[in-house]
N, CA, C and O atoms as a DFTB+ gen file, in Angstrom:
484 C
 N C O
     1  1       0.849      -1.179       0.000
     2  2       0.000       0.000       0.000
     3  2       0.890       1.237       0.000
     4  3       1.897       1.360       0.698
     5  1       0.305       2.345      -1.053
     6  2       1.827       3.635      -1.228
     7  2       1.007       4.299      -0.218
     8  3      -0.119       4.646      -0.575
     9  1       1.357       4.524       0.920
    10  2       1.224       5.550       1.867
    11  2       1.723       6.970       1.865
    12  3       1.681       7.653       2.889
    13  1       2.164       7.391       0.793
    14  2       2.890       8.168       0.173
    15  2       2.019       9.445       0.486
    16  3       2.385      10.398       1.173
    17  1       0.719       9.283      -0.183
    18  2      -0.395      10.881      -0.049
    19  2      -1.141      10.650       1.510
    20  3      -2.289      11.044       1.718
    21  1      -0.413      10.039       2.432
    22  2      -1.433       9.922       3.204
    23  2      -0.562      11.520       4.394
    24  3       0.577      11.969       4.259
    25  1      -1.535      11.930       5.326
    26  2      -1.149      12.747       5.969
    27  2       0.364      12.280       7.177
    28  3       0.233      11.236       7.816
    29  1       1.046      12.715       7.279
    30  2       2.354      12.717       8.149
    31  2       1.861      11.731       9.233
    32  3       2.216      10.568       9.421
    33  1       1.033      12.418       9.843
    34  2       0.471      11.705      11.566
    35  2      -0.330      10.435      11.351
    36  3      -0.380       9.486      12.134
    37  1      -0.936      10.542      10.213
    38  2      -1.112       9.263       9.519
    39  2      -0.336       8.097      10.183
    40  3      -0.489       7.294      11.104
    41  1       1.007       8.574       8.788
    42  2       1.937       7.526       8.208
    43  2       2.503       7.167       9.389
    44  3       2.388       6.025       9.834
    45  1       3.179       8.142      10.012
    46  2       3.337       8.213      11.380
    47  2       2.592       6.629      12.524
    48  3       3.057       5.606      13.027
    49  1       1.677       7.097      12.469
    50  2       0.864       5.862      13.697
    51  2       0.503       4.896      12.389
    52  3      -0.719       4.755      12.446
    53  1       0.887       4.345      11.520
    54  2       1.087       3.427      10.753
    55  2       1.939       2.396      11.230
    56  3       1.843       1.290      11.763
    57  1       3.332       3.663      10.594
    58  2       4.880       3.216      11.303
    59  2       4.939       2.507      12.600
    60  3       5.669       1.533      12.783
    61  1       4.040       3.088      13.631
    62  2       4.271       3.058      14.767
    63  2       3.308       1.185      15.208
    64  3       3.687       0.229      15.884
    65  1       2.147       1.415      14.488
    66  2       1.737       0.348      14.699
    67  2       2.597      -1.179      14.402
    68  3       2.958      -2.060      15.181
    69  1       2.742      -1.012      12.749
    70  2       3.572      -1.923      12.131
    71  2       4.465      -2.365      12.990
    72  3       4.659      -3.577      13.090
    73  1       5.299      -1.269      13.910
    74  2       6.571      -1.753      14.859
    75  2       6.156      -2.331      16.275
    76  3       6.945      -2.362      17.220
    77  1       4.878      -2.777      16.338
    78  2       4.463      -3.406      17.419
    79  2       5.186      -5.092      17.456
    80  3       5.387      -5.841      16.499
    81  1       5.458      -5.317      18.897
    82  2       6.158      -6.607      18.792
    83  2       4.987      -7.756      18.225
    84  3       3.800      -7.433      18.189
    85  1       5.348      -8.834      17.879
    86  2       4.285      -9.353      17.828
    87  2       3.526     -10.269      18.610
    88  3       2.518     -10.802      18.146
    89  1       4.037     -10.543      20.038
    90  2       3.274     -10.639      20.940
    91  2       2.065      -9.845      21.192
    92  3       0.897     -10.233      21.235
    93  1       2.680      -8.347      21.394
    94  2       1.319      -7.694      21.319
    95  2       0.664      -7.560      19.816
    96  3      -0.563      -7.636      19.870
    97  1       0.957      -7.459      19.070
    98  2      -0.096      -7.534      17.704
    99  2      -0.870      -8.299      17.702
   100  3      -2.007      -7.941      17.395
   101  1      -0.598      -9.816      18.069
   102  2      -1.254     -10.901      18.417
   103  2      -2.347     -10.980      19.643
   104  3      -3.472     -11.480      19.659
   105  1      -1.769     -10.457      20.429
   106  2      -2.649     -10.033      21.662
   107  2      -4.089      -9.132      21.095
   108  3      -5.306      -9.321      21.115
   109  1      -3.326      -8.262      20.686
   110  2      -4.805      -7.145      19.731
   111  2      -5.832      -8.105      18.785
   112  3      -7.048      -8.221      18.939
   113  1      -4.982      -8.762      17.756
   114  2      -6.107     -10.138      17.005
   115  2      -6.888     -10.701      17.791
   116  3      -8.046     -10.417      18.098
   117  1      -6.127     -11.631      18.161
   118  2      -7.062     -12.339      19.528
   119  2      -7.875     -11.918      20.074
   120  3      -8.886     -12.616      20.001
   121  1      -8.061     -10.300      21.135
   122  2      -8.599     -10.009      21.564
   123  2     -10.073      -9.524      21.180
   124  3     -11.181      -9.725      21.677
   125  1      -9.443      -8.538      19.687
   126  2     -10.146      -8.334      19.155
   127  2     -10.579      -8.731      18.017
   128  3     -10.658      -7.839      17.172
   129  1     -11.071     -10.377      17.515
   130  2     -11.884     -11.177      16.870
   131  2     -12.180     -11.894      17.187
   132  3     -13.318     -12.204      16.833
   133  1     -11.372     -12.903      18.232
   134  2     -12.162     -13.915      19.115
   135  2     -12.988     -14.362      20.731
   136  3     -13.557     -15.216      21.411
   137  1     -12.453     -12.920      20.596
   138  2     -12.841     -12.946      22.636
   139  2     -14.600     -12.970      22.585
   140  3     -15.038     -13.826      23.353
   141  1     -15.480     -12.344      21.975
   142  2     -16.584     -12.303      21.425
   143  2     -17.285     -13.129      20.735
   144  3     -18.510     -13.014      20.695
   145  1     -16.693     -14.006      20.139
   146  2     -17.028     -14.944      18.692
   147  2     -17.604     -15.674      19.103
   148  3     -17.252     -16.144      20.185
   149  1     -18.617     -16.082      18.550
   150  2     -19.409     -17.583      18.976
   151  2     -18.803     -18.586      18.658
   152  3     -18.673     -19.617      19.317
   153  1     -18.238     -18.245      17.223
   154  2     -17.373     -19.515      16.448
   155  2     -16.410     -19.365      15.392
   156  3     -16.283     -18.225      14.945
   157  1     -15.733     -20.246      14.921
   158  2     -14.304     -19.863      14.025
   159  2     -15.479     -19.471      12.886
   160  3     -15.137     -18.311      12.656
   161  1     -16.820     -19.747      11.905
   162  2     -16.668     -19.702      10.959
   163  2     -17.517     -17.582      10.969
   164  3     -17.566     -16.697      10.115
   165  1     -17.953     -17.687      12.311
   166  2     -18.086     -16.017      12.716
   167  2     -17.090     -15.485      12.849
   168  3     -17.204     -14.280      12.626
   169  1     -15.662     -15.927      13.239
   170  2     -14.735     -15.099      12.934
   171  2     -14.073     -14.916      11.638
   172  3     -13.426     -13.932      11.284
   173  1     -14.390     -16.317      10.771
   174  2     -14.016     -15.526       9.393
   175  2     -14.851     -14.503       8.531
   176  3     -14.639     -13.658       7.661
   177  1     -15.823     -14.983       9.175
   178  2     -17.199     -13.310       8.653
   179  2     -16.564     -12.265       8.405
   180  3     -16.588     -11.580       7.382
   181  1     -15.710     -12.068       9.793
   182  2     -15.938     -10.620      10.275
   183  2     -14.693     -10.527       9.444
   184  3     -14.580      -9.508       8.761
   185  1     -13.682     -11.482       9.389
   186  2     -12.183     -11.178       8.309
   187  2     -12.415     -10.994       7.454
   188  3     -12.015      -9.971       6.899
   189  1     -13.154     -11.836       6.893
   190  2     -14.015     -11.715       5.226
   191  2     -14.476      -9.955       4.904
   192  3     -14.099      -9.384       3.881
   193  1     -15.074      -9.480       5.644
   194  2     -16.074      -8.043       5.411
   195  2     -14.697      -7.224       5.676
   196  3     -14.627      -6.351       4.811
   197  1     -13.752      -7.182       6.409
   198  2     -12.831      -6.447       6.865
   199  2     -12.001      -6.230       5.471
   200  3     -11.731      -5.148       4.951
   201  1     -11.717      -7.347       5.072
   202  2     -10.606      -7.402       3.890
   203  2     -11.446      -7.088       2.419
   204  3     -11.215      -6.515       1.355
   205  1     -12.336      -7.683       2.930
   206  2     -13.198      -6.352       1.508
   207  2     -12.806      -5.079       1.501
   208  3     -12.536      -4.786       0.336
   209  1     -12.606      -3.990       2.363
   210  2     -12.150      -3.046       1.977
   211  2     -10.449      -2.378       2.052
   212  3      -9.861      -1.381       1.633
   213  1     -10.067      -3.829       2.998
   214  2      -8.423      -3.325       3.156
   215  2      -7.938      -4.498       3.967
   216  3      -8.338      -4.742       5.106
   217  1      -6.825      -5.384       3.139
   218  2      -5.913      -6.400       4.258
   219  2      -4.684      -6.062       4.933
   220  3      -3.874      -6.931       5.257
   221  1      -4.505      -4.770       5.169
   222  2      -3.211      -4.269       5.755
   223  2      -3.122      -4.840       7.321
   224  3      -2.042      -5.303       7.688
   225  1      -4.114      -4.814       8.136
   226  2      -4.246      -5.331       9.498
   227  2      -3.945      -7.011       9.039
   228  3      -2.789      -7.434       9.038
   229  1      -4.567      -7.481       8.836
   230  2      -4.488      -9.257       7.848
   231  2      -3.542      -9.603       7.840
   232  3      -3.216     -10.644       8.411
   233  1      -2.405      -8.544       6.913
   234  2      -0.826      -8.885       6.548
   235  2      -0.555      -8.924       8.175
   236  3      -0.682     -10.057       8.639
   237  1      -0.238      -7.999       9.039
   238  2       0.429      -7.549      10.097
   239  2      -0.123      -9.041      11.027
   240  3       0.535      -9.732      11.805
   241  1      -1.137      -9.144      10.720
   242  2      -1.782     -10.327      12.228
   243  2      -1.094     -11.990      11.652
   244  3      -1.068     -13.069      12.243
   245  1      -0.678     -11.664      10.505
   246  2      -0.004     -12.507       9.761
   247  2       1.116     -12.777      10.006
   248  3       1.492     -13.935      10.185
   249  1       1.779     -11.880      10.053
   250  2       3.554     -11.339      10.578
   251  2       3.676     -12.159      11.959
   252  3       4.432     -13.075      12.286
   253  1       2.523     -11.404      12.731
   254  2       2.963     -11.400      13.931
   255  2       2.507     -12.772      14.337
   256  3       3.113     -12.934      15.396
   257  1       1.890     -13.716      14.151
   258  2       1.630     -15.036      14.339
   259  2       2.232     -15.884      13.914
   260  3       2.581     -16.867      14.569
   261  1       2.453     -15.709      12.861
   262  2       3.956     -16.838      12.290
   263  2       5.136     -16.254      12.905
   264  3       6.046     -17.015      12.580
   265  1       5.636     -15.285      13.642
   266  2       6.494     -15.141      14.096
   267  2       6.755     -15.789      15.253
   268  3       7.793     -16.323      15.643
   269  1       5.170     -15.626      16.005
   270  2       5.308     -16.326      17.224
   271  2       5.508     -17.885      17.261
   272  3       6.339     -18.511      17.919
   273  1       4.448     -18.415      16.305
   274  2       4.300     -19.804      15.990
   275  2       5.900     -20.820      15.131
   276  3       5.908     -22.009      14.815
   277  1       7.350     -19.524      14.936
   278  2       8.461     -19.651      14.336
   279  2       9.403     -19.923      15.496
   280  3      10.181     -20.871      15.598
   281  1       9.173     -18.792      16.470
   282  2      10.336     -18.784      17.528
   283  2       9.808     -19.659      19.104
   284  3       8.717     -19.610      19.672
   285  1      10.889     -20.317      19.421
   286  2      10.416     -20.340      21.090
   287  2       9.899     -19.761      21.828
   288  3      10.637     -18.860      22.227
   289  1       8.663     -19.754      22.436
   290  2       8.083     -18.870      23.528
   291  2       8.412     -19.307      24.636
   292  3       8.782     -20.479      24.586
   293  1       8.437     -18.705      25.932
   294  2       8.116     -19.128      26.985
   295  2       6.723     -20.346      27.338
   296  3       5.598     -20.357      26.838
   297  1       7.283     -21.225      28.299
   298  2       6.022     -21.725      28.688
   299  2       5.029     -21.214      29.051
   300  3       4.974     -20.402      29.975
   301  1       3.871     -21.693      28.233
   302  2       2.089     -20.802      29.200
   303  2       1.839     -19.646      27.682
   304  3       0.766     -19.597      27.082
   305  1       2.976     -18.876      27.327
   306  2       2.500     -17.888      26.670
   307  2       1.460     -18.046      25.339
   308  3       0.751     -17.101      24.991
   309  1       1.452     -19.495      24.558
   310  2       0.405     -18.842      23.523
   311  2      -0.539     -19.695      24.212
   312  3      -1.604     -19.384      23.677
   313  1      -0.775     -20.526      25.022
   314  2      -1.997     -20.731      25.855
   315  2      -2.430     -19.236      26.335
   316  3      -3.504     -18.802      25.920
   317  1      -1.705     -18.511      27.116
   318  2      -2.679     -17.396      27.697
   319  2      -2.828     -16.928      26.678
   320  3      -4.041     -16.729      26.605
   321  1      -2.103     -16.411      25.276
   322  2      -2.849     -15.885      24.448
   323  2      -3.812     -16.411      23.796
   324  3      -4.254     -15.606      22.976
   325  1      -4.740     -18.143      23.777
   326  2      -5.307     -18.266      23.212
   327  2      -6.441     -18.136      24.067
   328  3      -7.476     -17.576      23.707
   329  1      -6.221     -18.770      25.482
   330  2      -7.386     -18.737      26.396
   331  2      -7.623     -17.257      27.063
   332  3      -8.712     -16.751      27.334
   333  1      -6.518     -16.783      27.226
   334  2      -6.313     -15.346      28.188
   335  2      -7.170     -14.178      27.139
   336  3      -8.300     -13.711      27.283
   337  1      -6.203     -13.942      26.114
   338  2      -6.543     -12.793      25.484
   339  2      -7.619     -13.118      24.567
   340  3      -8.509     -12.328      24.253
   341  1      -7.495     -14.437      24.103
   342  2      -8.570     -14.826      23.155
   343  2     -10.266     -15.162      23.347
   344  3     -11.181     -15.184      22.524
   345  1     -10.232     -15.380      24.641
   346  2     -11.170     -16.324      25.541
   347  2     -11.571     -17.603      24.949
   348  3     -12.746     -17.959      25.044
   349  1     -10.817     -18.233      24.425
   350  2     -11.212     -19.308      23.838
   351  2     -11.072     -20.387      23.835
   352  3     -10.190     -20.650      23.017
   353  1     -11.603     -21.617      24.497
   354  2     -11.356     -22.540      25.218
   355  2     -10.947     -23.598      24.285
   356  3     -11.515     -23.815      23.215
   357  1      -9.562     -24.485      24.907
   358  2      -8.801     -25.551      24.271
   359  2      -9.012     -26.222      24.840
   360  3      -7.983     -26.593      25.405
   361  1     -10.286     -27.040      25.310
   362  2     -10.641     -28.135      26.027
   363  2      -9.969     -29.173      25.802
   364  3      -9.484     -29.985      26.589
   365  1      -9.951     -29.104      24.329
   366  2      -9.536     -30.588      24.027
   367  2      -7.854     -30.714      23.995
   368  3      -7.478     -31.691      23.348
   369  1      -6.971     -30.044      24.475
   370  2      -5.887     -30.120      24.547
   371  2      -4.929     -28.699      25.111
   372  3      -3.958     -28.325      24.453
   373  1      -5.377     -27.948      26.480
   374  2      -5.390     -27.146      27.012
   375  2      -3.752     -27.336      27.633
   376  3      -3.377     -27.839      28.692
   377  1      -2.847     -26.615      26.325
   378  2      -1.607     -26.875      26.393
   379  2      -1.056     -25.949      25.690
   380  3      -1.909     -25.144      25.318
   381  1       0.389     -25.596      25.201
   382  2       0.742     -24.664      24.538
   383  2       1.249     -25.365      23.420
   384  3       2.165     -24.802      22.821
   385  1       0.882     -26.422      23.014
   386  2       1.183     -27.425      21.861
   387  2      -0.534     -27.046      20.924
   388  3      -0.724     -26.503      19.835
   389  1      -1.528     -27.626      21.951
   390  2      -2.578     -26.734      21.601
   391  2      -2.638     -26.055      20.778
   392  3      -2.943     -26.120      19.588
   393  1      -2.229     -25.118      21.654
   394  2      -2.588     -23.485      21.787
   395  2      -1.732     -23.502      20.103
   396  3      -2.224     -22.583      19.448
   397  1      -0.997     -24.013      19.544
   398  2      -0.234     -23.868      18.730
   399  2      -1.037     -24.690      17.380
   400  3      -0.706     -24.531      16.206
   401  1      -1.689     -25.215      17.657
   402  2      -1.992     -25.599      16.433
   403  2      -3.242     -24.825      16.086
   404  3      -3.374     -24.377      14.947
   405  1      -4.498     -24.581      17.344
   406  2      -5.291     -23.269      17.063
   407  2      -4.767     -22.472      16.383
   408  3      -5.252     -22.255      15.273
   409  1      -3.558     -21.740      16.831
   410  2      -3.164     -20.674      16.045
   411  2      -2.710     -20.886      14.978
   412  3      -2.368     -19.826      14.454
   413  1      -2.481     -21.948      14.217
   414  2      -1.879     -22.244      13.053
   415  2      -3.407     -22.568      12.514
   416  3      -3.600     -22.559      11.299
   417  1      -3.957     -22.714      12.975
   418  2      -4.890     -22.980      12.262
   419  2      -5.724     -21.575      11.911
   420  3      -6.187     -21.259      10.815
   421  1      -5.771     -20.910      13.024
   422  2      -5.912     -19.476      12.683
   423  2      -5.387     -19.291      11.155
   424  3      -5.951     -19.183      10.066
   425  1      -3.930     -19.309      11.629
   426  2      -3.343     -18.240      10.148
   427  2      -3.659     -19.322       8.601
   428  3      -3.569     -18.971       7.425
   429  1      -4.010     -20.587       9.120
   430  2      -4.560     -20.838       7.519
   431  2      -5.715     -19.784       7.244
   432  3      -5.668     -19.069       6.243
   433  1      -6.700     -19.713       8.112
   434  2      -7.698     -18.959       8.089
   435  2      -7.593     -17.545       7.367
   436  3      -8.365     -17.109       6.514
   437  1      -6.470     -16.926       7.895
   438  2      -6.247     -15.511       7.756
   439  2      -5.507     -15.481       6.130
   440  3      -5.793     -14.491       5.457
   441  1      -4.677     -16.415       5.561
   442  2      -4.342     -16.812       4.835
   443  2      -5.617     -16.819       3.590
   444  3      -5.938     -16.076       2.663
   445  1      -6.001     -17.826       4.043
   446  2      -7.226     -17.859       2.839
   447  2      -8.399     -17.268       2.862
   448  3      -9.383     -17.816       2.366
   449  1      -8.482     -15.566       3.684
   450  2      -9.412     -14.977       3.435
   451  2      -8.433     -13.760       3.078
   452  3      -9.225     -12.868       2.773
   453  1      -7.282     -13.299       2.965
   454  2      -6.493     -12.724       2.477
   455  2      -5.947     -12.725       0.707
   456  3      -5.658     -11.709       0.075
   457  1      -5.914     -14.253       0.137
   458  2      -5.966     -14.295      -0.667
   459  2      -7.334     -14.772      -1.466
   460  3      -7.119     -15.229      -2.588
   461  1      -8.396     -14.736      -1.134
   462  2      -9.906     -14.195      -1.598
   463  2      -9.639     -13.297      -1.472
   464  3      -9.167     -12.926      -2.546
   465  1      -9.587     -12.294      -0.559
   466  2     -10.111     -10.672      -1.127
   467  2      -9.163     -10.169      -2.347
   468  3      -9.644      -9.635      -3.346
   469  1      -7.511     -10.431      -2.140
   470  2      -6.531      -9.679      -3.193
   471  2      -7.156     -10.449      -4.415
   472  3      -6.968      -9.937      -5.519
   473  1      -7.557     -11.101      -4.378
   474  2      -7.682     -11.775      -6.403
   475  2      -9.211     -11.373      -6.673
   476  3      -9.809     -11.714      -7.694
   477  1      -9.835     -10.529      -5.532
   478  2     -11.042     -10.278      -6.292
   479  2     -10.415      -8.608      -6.744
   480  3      -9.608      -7.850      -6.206
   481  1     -11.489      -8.509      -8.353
   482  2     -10.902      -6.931      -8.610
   483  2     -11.950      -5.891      -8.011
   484  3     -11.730      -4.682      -8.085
């Protein structure tokens, strides 16, 4: 995206977002698409309608989840981010092995509602 004509303070808290670690970027996804959700195929709704008009958040929640799901975390951490920040219960394997494949399963999700919206014109 050329951010080029956009206003300074804009580009600015763009910059600023983009440079969020991605613990917290991830924390923000989570919080804010699944803490609410009744269910995964209501949370791709809401990705779906979002990326209709722009996947720049999409890319970034993208970044920041394969980053996490790349490097070693601490123990507990993407459990609390799936149950903590996410509210979303891993009954069936309430672990950070879990918690890891939810989230991978997430980013197929985010993945293939990312590339639906770019190939529509």
């Amino acid at each position: 995206m050329d951010t080029s004509g956009l206003p300074e303070p804009l580009r600015a808290r763009m910059a600023q977002v983009d440079a969020m670690p991605a613990l917290e970027t991830a924390r923000d996804f989570l919080s804010g698409f699944l803490s609410d959700a009744g269910s995964l195929p209501e949370v791709r709704a809401e990705l779906t309608e979002l990326a209709q008009s722009n996947t720049r958040a999409h890319h970034r929640y993208l970044r920041a989840l394969e980053t996490l799901l790349s490097e070693p975390q601490p123990p507990g951490t993407l459990l609390q981010l799936v149950e903590g920040y996410g509210n979303w219960s891993l009954d069936h394997d309430p672990t950070d092995a879990g918690a890891a494949a939810f989230l991978a399963d997430l980013v197929s999700m985010l993945r293939e509602v990312v590339k639906q919206a770019e190939r529509q014109p």
